[in-house]
Amino acid sequence: MREIHVNEIVEKVKNMVMDAEYNLPEDFVKSLETAKAFEESPIGKEIIETILQNAQVASVEKVAYCQDTGYPVFFVEIGQEVHIVGGSIKDAINEGVRQATKEGYLRASLAFDPVFERKNTGDNTPALIYFDVVPGDKIKIKFAAKGGGSENQSKQTMLKPADGLEGVKKFVLKTIANAGPNACPPFTVGVGIGGTFDYSAVLAKKALFRPIGDRHPDPRVAMLEEELLSLANQLGVGPLGFGGTVTAVDVKIEVAPVHIASLPVAVNIQCHANRHNEIEI
Amino acid sequence: MSQVKKITTPLTDDVIQDLRAGDRVLLSGYIYTARDAAHKRMLEEYEKTGKLPFDIKGQVIYYVGPTPPKPGQVIGSAGPTTAYRMDKYTPKLLELGLKGTIGKGWRGIEVKEALKKYKAVYFAAYGGTAALLSKHIKSSEIIAYEDLGPEAIRKLYFEDFPVIVANDIYGGDVFTQGQKAYKKIEIDP
């Protein structure tokens, strides 16, 4: 067994959270630079330029890219040959978030309960953590800061098998069009098709970690990703919804086996504050 | 897009009448912040006491919950939050004299009608450009509901804060107008 101390996890989680809040991923920044040339509307071009400037300022001055520093979401893959020592991994991840919030001057954006007092938890904990056990002796941690504005425009539906591919396309495009200016485009769109009610949404969120421009290994899914991206950019939404030809920089789809009676589809809208990060310990 | 207009708060009917959806505006002067929790509490208190935590006549509310300032900063990152979440409360505040709101995204029909009725505008700021926008905020002071943390009501001083008129008193809507020209496909409901 390989031993990993929780103190190492706390430190690395803290750093990965702060890094994500200040620095947009390189692949995403590059995609915005490309998108600027593709954008036909003058205001759309100007907005992409402003977004890139904002990314630059946040990175250089080490300040939050967006004031909504998001709901901390983690996907953790633990190698089955790892022995965690010194405490619980869940506590360690939350401690990393707590320290990042304080040292990184992040906004406290979580409330203890949804409909009673809605009192702020003060330190962005508890984080949402999905665990998976995998072969090997490493821990892989993926982090995303999920802003409320784009999360609020995300949707899930249970289609009928008869609705088929056309039904899926229509639901995805409608969700993107409705999200419009509320959810800060240019979007990255995560789509989960199949699984169960809940798993389709997890897939949609997981899909957002794939690099921009990367295509699904199944050529049928890859084609659907490209078709939906092209159609999304014909909706007219444009950067920040002011109208234009760049509504999304990519559409990522994940699929899973499904019940013979069901066709779950989930769309997770990611705003241009596309903050995510990955580490391996 | 027309010329950039420089405007200072508080706003008067004359200034409001001159604004059209799509106009670019550089806003200066004092501005108040409030988002979901502050709106809820303000309106609940108003129901009970007939008072608001600040004199709202002619004022502008910025929908924002900033990050904490780093040492040497006036305010942390401070971009707009989505405006429709405040729609439930906005018509009442407009009736009480509020002249402008700043946020991002669409407003509902009730707010658009209230803007016409009470002569007020809704400005959109560039969502997610929070590190840049905070540079136009020159002072920040919590004036109410400190226990709400990032959702406390702050009095900010703006210097040439860039916004676009999103909804005017004539029914104009910058998003609908802007998207029309680029919409190549229609998704039926």
PDB file of C-alpha atoms in Angstrom, chain A residues 28-162:
ATOM      1  CA  PHE A  28     -10.239  27.531 -23.120  1.00  0.00           C
ATOM      2  CA  VAL A  29      -8.370  30.845 -23.482  1.00  0.00           C
ATOM      3  CA  LYS A  30      -7.050  29.652 -26.863  1.00  0.00           C
ATOM      4  CA  SER A  31     -10.568  28.731 -27.953  1.00  0.00           C
ATOM      5  CA  LEU A  32     -11.742  32.257 -27.096  1.00  0.00           C
ATOM      6  CA  GLU A  33      -8.945  33.735 -29.180  1.00  0.00           C
ATOM      7  CA  THR A  34     -10.046  31.579 -32.098  1.00  0.00           C
ATOM      8  CA  ALA A  35     -13.681  32.460 -31.441  1.00  0.00           C
ATOM      9  CA  LYS A  36     -12.933  36.170 -31.680  1.00  0.00           C
ATOM     10  CA  ALA A  37     -12.076  35.752 -35.359  1.00  0.00           C
ATOM     11  CA  PHE A  38     -15.208  33.658 -35.947  1.00  0.00           C
ATOM     12  CA  GLU A  39     -17.542  36.136 -34.230  1.00  0.00           C
ATOM     13  CA  GLU A  40     -19.437  38.269 -36.745  1.00  0.00           C
ATOM     14  CA  SER A  41     -21.072  40.832 -34.468  1.00  0.00           C
ATOM     15  CA  PRO A  42     -18.959  43.883 -33.519  1.00  0.00           C
ATOM     16  CA  ILE A  43     -20.191  43.905 -29.915  1.00  0.00           C
ATOM     17  CA  GLY A  44     -19.597  40.154 -29.710  1.00  0.00           C
ATOM     18  CA  LYS A  45     -15.985  40.639 -30.781  1.00  0.00           C
ATOM     19  CA  GLU A  46     -15.571  43.427 -28.265  1.00  0.00           C
ATOM     20  CA  ILE A  47     -17.011  41.259 -25.475  1.00  0.00           C
ATOM     21  CA  ILE A  48     -14.650  38.371 -26.226  1.00  0.00           C
ATOM     22  CA  GLU A  49     -11.775  40.861 -26.149  1.00  0.00           C
ATOM     23  CA  THR A  50     -13.012  42.167 -22.761  1.00  0.00           C
ATOM     24  CA  ILE A  51     -13.297  38.608 -21.436  1.00  0.00           C
ATOM     25  CA  LEU A  52      -9.708  37.896 -22.493  1.00  0.00           C
ATOM     26  CA  GLN A  53      -8.556  41.109 -20.798  1.00  0.00           C
ATOM     27  CA  ASN A  54     -10.382  40.055 -17.641  1.00  0.00           C
ATOM     28  CA  ALA A  55      -8.605  36.704 -17.747  1.00  0.00           C
ATOM     29  CA  GLN A  56      -5.288  38.512 -18.081  1.00  0.00           C
ATOM     30  CA  VAL A  57      -5.955  40.870 -15.157  1.00  0.00           C
ATOM     31  CA  ALA A  58      -7.200  38.043 -12.899  1.00  0.00           C
ATOM     32  CA  SER A  59      -4.133  35.970 -13.670  1.00  0.00           C
ATOM     33  CA  VAL A  60      -1.553  38.750 -13.281  1.00  0.00           C
ATOM     34  CA  GLU A  61      -3.078  40.321 -10.169  1.00  0.00           C
ATOM     35  CA  LYS A  62      -4.069  36.967  -8.656  1.00  0.00           C
ATOM     36  CA  VAL A  63      -7.678  37.961  -8.087  1.00  0.00           C
ATOM     37  CA  ALA A  64     -10.864  36.000  -8.700  1.00  0.00           C
ATOM     38  CA  TYR A  65     -11.803  35.934 -12.408  1.00  0.00           C
ATOM     39  CA  CYS A  66     -15.485  36.185 -11.412  1.00  0.00           C
ATOM     40  CA  GLN A  67     -16.987  37.406  -8.135  1.00  0.00           C
ATOM     41  CA  ASP A  68     -19.050  34.217  -8.078  1.00  0.00           C
ATOM     42  CA  THR A  69     -16.235  31.922  -7.067  1.00  0.00           C
ATOM     43  CA  GLY A  70     -18.686  29.066  -7.310  1.00  0.00           C
ATOM     44  CA  TYR A  71     -19.837  25.891  -5.673  1.00  0.00           C
ATOM     45  CA  PRO A  72     -16.735  23.712  -5.211  1.00  0.00           C
ATOM     46  CA  VAL A  73     -17.291  20.387  -6.976  1.00  0.00           C
ATOM     47  CA  PHE A  74     -14.737  17.571  -6.866  1.00  0.00           C
ATOM     48  CA  PHE A  75     -14.428  14.270  -8.703  1.00  0.00           C
ATOM     49  CA  VAL A  76     -11.958  12.109  -6.809  1.00  0.00           C
ATOM     50  CA  GLU A  77     -10.532   8.847  -8.119  1.00  0.00           C
ATOM     51  CA  ILE A  78      -8.769   6.883  -5.399  1.00  0.00           C
ATOM     52  CA  GLY A  79      -6.411   4.109  -6.397  1.00  0.00           C
ATOM     53  CA  GLN A  80      -7.296   0.963  -4.474  1.00  0.00           C
ATOM     54  CA  GLU A  81      -3.672   0.547  -3.392  1.00  0.00           C
ATOM     55  CA  VAL A  82      -3.626   3.920  -1.613  1.00  0.00           C
ATOM     56  CA  HIS A  83      -3.781   4.138   2.157  1.00  0.00           C
ATOM     57  CA  ILE A  84      -4.812   7.572   3.399  1.00  0.00           C
ATOM     58  CA  VAL A  85      -3.280   8.447   6.761  1.00  0.00           C
ATOM     59  CA  GLY A  86      -3.693  11.268   9.268  1.00  0.00           C
ATOM     60  CA  GLY A  87      -7.448  11.747   8.939  1.00  0.00           C
ATOM     61  CA  SER A  88     -10.344  11.619   6.484  1.00  0.00           C
ATOM     62  CA  ILE A  89      -9.940  12.567   2.846  1.00  0.00           C
ATOM     63  CA  LYS A  90     -13.318  14.315   2.895  1.00  0.00           C
ATOM     64  CA  ASP A  91     -12.225  16.552   5.766  1.00  0.00           C
ATOM     65  CA  ALA A  92      -8.927  17.202   3.994  1.00  0.00           C
ATOM     66  CA  ILE A  93     -10.647  18.373   0.806  1.00  0.00           C
ATOM     67  CA  ASN A  94     -12.975  20.624   2.784  1.00  0.00           C
ATOM     68  CA  GLU A  95     -10.026  22.037   4.722  1.00  0.00           C
ATOM     69  CA  GLY A  96      -8.291  22.797   1.411  1.00  0.00           C
ATOM     70  CA  VAL A  97     -11.395  24.676   0.239  1.00  0.00           C
ATOM     71  CA  ARG A  98     -11.640  26.538   3.556  1.00  0.00           C
ATOM     72  CA  GLN A  99      -8.006  27.658   3.349  1.00  0.00           C
ATOM     73  CA  ALA A 100      -8.325  28.634  -0.328  1.00  0.00           C
ATOM     74  CA  THR A 101     -11.393  30.738   0.481  1.00  0.00           C
ATOM     75  CA  LYS A 102      -9.541  32.637   3.216  1.00  0.00           C
ATOM     76  CA  GLU A 103      -6.076  32.946   1.686  1.00  0.00           C
ATOM     77  CA  GLY A 104      -7.369  33.405  -1.837  1.00  0.00           C
ATOM     78  CA  TYR A 105      -9.988  36.055  -0.972  1.00  0.00           C
ATOM     79  CA  LEU A 106     -12.794  34.000  -2.490  1.00  0.00           C
ATOM     80  CA  ARG A 107     -16.447  34.820  -1.932  1.00  0.00           C
ATOM     81  CA  ALA A 108     -18.384  32.649   0.491  1.00  0.00           C
ATOM     82  CA  SER A 109     -21.142  31.456  -1.833  1.00  0.00           C
ATOM     83  CA  LEU A 110     -22.830  28.542  -0.042  1.00  0.00           C
ATOM     84  CA  ALA A 111     -25.836  28.551   2.276  1.00  0.00           C
ATOM     85  CA  PHE A 112     -26.435  25.902   4.967  1.00  0.00           C
ATOM     86  CA  ASP A 113     -29.974  25.134   3.846  1.00  0.00           C
ATOM     87  CA  PRO A 114     -31.957  25.769   0.669  1.00  0.00           C
ATOM     88  CA  VAL A 115     -35.318  27.145   1.893  1.00  0.00           C
ATOM     89  CA  PHE A 116     -35.294  27.902   5.625  1.00  0.00           C
ATOM     90  CA  GLU A 117     -32.657  30.370   6.860  1.00  0.00           C
ATOM     91  CA  ARG A 118     -30.275  30.254   3.883  1.00  0.00           C
ATOM     92  CA  LYS A 119     -27.468  31.337   6.230  1.00  0.00           C
ATOM     93  CA  ASN A 120     -24.062  31.560   4.566  1.00  0.00           C
ATOM     94  CA  THR A 121     -21.642  28.818   5.615  1.00  0.00           C
ATOM     95  CA  GLY A 122     -18.853  31.415   5.492  1.00  0.00           C
ATOM     96  CA  ASP A 123     -16.095  29.293   3.963  1.00  0.00           C
ATOM     97  CA  ASN A 124     -17.499  27.577   0.853  1.00  0.00           C
ATOM     98  CA  THR A 125     -17.761  24.227   2.612  1.00  0.00           C
ATOM     99  CA  PRO A 126     -19.123  21.630   2.453  1.00  0.00           C
ATOM    100  CA  ALA A 127     -17.783  20.973  -1.031  1.00  0.00           C
ATOM    101  CA  LEU A 128     -19.627  18.515  -3.265  1.00  0.00           C
ATOM    102  CA  ILE A 129     -17.377  15.473  -3.636  1.00  0.00           C
ATOM    103  CA  TYR A 130     -17.922  12.452  -5.910  1.00  0.00           C
ATOM    104  CA  PHE A 131     -15.681   9.498  -5.093  1.00  0.00           C
ATOM    105  CA  ASP A 132     -14.672   6.628  -7.309  1.00  0.00           C
ATOM    106  CA  VAL A 133     -12.303   3.728  -6.619  1.00  0.00           C
ATOM    107  CA  VAL A 134      -9.936   2.793  -9.455  1.00  0.00           C
ATOM    108  CA  PRO A 135      -6.927   0.478  -9.919  1.00  0.00           C
ATOM    109  CA  GLY A 136      -3.496   1.859  -9.009  1.00  0.00           C
ATOM    110  CA  ASP A 137      -1.714   3.692  -6.197  1.00  0.00           C
ATOM    111  CA  LYS A 138      -2.530   7.319  -7.012  1.00  0.00           C
ATOM    112  CA  ILE A 139      -5.261   9.800  -6.200  1.00  0.00           C
ATOM    113  CA  LYS A 140      -6.641  11.936  -9.023  1.00  0.00           C
ATOM    114  CA  ILE A 141      -8.589  15.030  -8.004  1.00  0.00           C
ATOM    115  CA  LYS A 142     -10.633  17.069 -10.454  1.00  0.00           C
ATOM    116  CA  PHE A 143     -12.053  20.393  -9.301  1.00  0.00           C
ATOM    117  CA  ALA A 144     -14.628  22.744 -10.815  1.00  0.00           C
ATOM    118  CA  ALA A 145     -15.972  26.011  -9.421  1.00  0.00           C
ATOM    119  CA  LYS A 146     -19.618  25.990 -10.500  1.00  0.00           C
ATOM    120  CA  GLY A 147     -21.062  29.490 -10.705  1.00  0.00           C
ATOM    121  CA  GLY A 148     -24.747  29.919  -9.856  1.00  0.00           C
ATOM    122  CA  GLY A 149     -25.649  31.853 -13.005  1.00  0.00           C
ATOM    123  CA  SER A 150     -24.885  29.037 -15.424  1.00  0.00           C
ATOM    124  CA  GLU A 151     -25.793  26.206 -13.050  1.00  0.00           C
ATOM    125  CA  ASN A 152     -29.273  27.793 -12.727  1.00  0.00           C
ATOM    126  CA  GLN A 153     -29.804  27.484 -16.491  1.00  0.00           C
ATOM    127  CA  SER A 154     -28.819  23.813 -16.624  1.00  0.00           C
ATOM    128  CA  LYS A 155     -31.591  21.281 -17.201  1.00  0.00           C
ATOM    129  CA  GLN A 156     -32.472  17.605 -17.061  1.00  0.00           C
ATOM    130  CA  THR A 157     -35.325  15.788 -18.764  1.00  0.00           C
ATOM    131  CA  MET A 158     -36.582  12.196 -19.133  1.00  0.00           C
ATOM    132  CA  LEU A 159     -37.351  11.792 -22.837  1.00  0.00           C
ATOM    133  CA  LYS A 160     -39.126   8.803 -24.352  1.00  0.00           C
ATOM    134  CA  PRO A 161     -36.992   6.358 -26.357  1.00  0.00           C
ATOM    135  CA  ALA A 162     -39.209   7.300 -29.322  1.00  0.00           C
TER     136      ALA A 162
END
